[in-house]
Short mmCIF file of C-alpha atoms in Angstrom, two decimals:
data_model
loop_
_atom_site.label_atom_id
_atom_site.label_comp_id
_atom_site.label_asym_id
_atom_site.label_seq_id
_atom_site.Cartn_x
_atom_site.Cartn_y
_atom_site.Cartn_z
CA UNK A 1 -1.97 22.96 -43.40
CA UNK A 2 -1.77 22.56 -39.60
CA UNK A 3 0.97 25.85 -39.37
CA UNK A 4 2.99 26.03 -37.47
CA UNK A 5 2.37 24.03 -33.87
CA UNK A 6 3.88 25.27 -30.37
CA UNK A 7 3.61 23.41 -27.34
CA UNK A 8 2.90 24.25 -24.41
CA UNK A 9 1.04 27.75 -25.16
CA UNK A 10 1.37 28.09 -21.77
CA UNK A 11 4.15 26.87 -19.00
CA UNK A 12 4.23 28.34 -15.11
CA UNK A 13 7.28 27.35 -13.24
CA UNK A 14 9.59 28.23 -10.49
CA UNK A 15 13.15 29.58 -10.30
CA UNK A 16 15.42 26.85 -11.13
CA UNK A 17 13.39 24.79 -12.89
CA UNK A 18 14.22 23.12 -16.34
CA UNK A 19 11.77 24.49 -19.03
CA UNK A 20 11.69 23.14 -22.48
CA UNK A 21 9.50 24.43 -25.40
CA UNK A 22 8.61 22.83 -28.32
CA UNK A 23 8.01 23.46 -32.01
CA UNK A 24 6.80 21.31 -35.09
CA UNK A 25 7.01 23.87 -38.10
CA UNK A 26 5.45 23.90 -41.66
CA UNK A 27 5.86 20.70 -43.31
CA UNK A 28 8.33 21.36 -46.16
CA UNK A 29 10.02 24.34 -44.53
CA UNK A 30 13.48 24.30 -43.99
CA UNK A 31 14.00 27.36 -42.26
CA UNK A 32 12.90 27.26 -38.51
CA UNK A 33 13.32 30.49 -36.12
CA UNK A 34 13.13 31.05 -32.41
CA UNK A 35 12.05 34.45 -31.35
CA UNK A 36 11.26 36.18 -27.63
CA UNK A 37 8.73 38.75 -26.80
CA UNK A 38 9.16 41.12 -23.89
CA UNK A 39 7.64 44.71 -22.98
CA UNK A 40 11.14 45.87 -22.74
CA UNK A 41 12.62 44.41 -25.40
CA UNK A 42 10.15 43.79 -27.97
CA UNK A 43 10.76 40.75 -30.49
CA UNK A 44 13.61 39.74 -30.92
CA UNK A 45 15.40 36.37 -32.90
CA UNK A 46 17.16 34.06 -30.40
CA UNK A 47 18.12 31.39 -33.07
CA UNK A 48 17.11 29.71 -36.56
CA UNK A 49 18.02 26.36 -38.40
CA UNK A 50 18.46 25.52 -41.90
CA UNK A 51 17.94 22.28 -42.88
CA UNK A 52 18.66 21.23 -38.94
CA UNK A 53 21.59 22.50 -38.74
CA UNK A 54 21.75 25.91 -36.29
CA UNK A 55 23.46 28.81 -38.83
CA UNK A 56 22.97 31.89 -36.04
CA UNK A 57 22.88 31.33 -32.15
CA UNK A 58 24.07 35.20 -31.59
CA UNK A 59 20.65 36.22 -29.97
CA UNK A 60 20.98 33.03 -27.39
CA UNK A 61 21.07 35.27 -24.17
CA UNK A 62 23.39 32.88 -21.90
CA UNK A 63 24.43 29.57 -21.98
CA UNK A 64 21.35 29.06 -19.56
CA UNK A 65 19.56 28.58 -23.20
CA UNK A 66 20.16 26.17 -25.56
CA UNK A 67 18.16 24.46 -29.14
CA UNK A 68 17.83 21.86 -30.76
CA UNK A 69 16.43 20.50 -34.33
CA UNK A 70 16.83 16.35 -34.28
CA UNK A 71 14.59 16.23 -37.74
CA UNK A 72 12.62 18.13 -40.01
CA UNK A 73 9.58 18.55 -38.42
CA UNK A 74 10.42 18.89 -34.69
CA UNK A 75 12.44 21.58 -32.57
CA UNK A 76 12.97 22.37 -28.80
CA UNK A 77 14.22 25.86 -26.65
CA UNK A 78 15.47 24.54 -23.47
CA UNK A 79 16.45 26.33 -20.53
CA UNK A 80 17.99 25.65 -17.57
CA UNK A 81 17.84 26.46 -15.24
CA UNK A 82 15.04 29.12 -15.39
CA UNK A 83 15.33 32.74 -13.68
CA UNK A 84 12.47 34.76 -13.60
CA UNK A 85 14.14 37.57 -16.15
CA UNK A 86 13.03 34.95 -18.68
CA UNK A 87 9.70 35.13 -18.32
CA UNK A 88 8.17 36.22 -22.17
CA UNK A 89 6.54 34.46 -24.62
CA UNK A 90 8.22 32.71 -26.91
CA UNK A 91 7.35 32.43 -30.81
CA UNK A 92 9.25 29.60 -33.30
CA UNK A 93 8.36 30.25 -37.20
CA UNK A 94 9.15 28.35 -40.25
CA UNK A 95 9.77 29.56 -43.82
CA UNK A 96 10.34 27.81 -46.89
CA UNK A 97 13.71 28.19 -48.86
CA UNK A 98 14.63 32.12 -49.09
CA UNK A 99 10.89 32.82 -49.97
CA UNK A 100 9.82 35.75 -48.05
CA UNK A 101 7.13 34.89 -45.79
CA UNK A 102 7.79 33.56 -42.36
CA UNK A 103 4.88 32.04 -40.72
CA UNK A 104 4.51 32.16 -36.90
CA UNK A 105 2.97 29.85 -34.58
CA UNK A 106 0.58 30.85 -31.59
CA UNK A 107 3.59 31.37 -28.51
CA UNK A 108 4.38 29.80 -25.36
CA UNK A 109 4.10 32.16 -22.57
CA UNK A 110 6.45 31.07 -20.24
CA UNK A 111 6.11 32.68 -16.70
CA UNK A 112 9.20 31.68 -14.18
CA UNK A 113 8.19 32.20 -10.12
CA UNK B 1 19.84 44.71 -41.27
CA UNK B 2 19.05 48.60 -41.81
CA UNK B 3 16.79 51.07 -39.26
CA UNK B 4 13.21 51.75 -39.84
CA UNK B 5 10.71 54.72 -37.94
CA UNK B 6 7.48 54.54 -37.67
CA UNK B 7 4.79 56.48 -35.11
CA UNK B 8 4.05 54.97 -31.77
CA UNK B 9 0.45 54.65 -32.72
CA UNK B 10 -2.14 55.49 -34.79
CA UNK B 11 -6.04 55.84 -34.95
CA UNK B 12 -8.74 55.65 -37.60
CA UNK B 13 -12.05 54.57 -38.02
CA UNK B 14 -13.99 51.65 -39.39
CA UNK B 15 -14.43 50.81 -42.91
CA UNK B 16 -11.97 54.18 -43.74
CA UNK B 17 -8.64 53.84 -45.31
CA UNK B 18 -5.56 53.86 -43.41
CA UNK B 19 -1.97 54.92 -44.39
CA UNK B 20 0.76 53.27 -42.22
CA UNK B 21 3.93 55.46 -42.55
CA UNK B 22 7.79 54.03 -42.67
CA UNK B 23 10.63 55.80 -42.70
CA UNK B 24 13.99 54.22 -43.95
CA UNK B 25 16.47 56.29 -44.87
CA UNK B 26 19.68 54.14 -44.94
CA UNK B 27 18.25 51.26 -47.06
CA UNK B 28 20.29 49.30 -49.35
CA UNK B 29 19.90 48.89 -53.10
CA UNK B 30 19.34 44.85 -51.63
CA UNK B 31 17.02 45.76 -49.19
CA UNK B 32 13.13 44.66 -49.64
CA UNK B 33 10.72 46.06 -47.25
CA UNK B 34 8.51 43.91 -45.41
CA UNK B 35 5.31 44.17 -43.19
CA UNK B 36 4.55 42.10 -40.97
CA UNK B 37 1.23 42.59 -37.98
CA UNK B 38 1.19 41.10 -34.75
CA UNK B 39 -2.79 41.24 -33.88
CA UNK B 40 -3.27 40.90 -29.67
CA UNK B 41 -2.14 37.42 -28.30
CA UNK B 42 -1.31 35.99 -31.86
CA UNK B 43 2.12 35.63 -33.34
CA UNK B 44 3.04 38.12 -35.95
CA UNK B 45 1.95 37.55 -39.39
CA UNK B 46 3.00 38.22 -42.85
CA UNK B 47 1.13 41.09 -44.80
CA UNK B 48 3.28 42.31 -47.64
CA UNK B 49 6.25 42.95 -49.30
CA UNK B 50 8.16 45.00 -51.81
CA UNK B 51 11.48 46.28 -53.34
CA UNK B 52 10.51 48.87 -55.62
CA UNK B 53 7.60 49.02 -57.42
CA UNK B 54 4.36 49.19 -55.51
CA UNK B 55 2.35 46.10 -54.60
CA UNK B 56 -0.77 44.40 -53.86
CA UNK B 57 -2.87 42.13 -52.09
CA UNK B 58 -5.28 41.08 -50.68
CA UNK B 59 -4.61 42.38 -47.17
CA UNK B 60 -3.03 45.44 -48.33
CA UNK B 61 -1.37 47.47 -50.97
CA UNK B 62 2.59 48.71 -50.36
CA UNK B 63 3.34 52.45 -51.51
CA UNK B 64 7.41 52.61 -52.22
CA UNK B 65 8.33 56.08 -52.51
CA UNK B 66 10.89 56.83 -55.65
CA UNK B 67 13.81 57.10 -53.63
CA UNK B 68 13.04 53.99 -51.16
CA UNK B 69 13.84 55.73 -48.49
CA UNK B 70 9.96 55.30 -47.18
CA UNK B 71 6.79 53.49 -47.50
CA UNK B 72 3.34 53.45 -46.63
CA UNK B 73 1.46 50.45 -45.84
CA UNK B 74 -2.38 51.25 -47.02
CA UNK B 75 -5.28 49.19 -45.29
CA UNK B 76 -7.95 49.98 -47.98
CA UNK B 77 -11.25 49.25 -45.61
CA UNK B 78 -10.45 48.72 -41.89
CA UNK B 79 -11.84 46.73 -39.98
CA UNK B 80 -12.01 45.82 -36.34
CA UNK B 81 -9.98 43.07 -37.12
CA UNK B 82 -7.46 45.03 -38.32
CA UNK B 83 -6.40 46.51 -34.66
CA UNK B 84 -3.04 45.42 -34.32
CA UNK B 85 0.62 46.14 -33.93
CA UNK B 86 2.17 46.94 -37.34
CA UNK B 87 5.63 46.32 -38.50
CA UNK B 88 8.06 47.45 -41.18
CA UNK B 89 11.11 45.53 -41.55
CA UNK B 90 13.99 45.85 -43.75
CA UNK B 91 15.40 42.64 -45.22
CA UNK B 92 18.50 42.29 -46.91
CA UNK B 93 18.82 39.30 -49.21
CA UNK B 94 22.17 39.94 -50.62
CA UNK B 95 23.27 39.73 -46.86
CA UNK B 96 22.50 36.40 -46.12
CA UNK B 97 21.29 37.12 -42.99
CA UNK B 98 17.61 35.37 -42.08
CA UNK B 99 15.70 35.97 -39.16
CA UNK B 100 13.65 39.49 -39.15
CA UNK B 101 14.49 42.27 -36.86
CA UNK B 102 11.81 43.80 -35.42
CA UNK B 103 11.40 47.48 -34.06
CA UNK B 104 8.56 48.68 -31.86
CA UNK B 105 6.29 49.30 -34.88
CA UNK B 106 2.44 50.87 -35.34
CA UNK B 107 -0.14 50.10 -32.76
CA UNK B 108 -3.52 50.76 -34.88
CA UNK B 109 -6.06 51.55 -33.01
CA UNK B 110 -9.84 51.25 -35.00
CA UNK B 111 -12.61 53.26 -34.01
CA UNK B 112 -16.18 51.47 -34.77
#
């Protein structure tokens, strides 16, 4: 298996500026998660999916933020329009069923000028 | 989801054992206890978990204490590899709830 895929890794943009991450999780999973990193904040879960349908949007920061799932194997974290405050990386992970294990991909590090 | 300590950071040496405390005091009876690592520039990753009764693997083994209310995760051999930030998470799954809160967890530092 591929794991879980993240694209960009890395993205460099200004104030402003639409940014939109993307995310192709485990094939078979039906659980997909959205989590930011930050010094000051640590990890923390922005969203997740189940079966493509969003079940808990409570860590969305602002309306700036938004997520989609069209299918199975695909998912995006847009944001617009970018401030530099959300400058972390970015992690999406993907779990199967209620079995324990989530599996991370590598990031995007997003850095907004 | 239900608070978990653990030290800042902690050092040992190459090819020794290491004993990752956690302390969790208000867990539930539905509560399993999870580790996960985050090595440097890598997303986290799944090493263990238990409810109970201790377990193993073969990344680690998971000491439950009688009462629950800590654990030690216990790296048999370390490695350099094994220099990471380390994370004990309580999950509950009579809750329903799904994604994994994370605290500032164990930076293990290995010696060569």
């Amino acid at each position: 298996d591929a794991g879980v895929i993240q694209s960009p890794r890395h993205e460099v943009t200004e104030m402003g500026q639409e940014v939109t991450l993307r995310c192709k999780p485990i094939s078979g999973h039906d659980y997909l998660f959205w989590y930011r990193q930050t010094m000051m904040r640590g990890l923390e879960l922005l969203i997740y999916f189940n079966n493509n349908v969003p079940i808990d949007d409570s860590g969305m920061p602002e309306d700036r933020f938004s997520a989609k799932m069209p299918n199975a194997s695909f998912s995006t974290l847009k944001i617009q329009p970018s401030e530099p405050r959300d400058s972390a990386v970015y992690f999406c992970a993907s779990r199967y069923r209620s079995y324990n294990e989530q599996f991370f991909g590598p990031g995007t590090r997003l850095t907004v000028l | 989801d239900a608070k978990t300590t653990q030290p800042n950071s902690m050092e040992s040496n190459e090819e020794e054992p290491v004993h990752l405390p956690c302390n969790h005091s208000t867990i539930s009876g539905t509560d399993y206890i999870h580790w996960y690592r985050q090595l440097p520039s890598q997303g986290p990753e799944y090493v263990i978990h238990g409810l109970t009764s201790n377990v193993n693997n073969r990344m680690a083994s998971l000491a439950i204490a009688e009462d629950r209310k800590s654990s030690t995760l216990i790296l048999h051999r370390a490695t350099l590899r094994d220099a990471a930030v380390y994370y004990c998470i309580l999950r509950d799954l009579g809750g329903g709830a799904d994604g994994l809160t994370f605290g500032k967890g164990t930076h293990l530092i290995i010696q060569p």
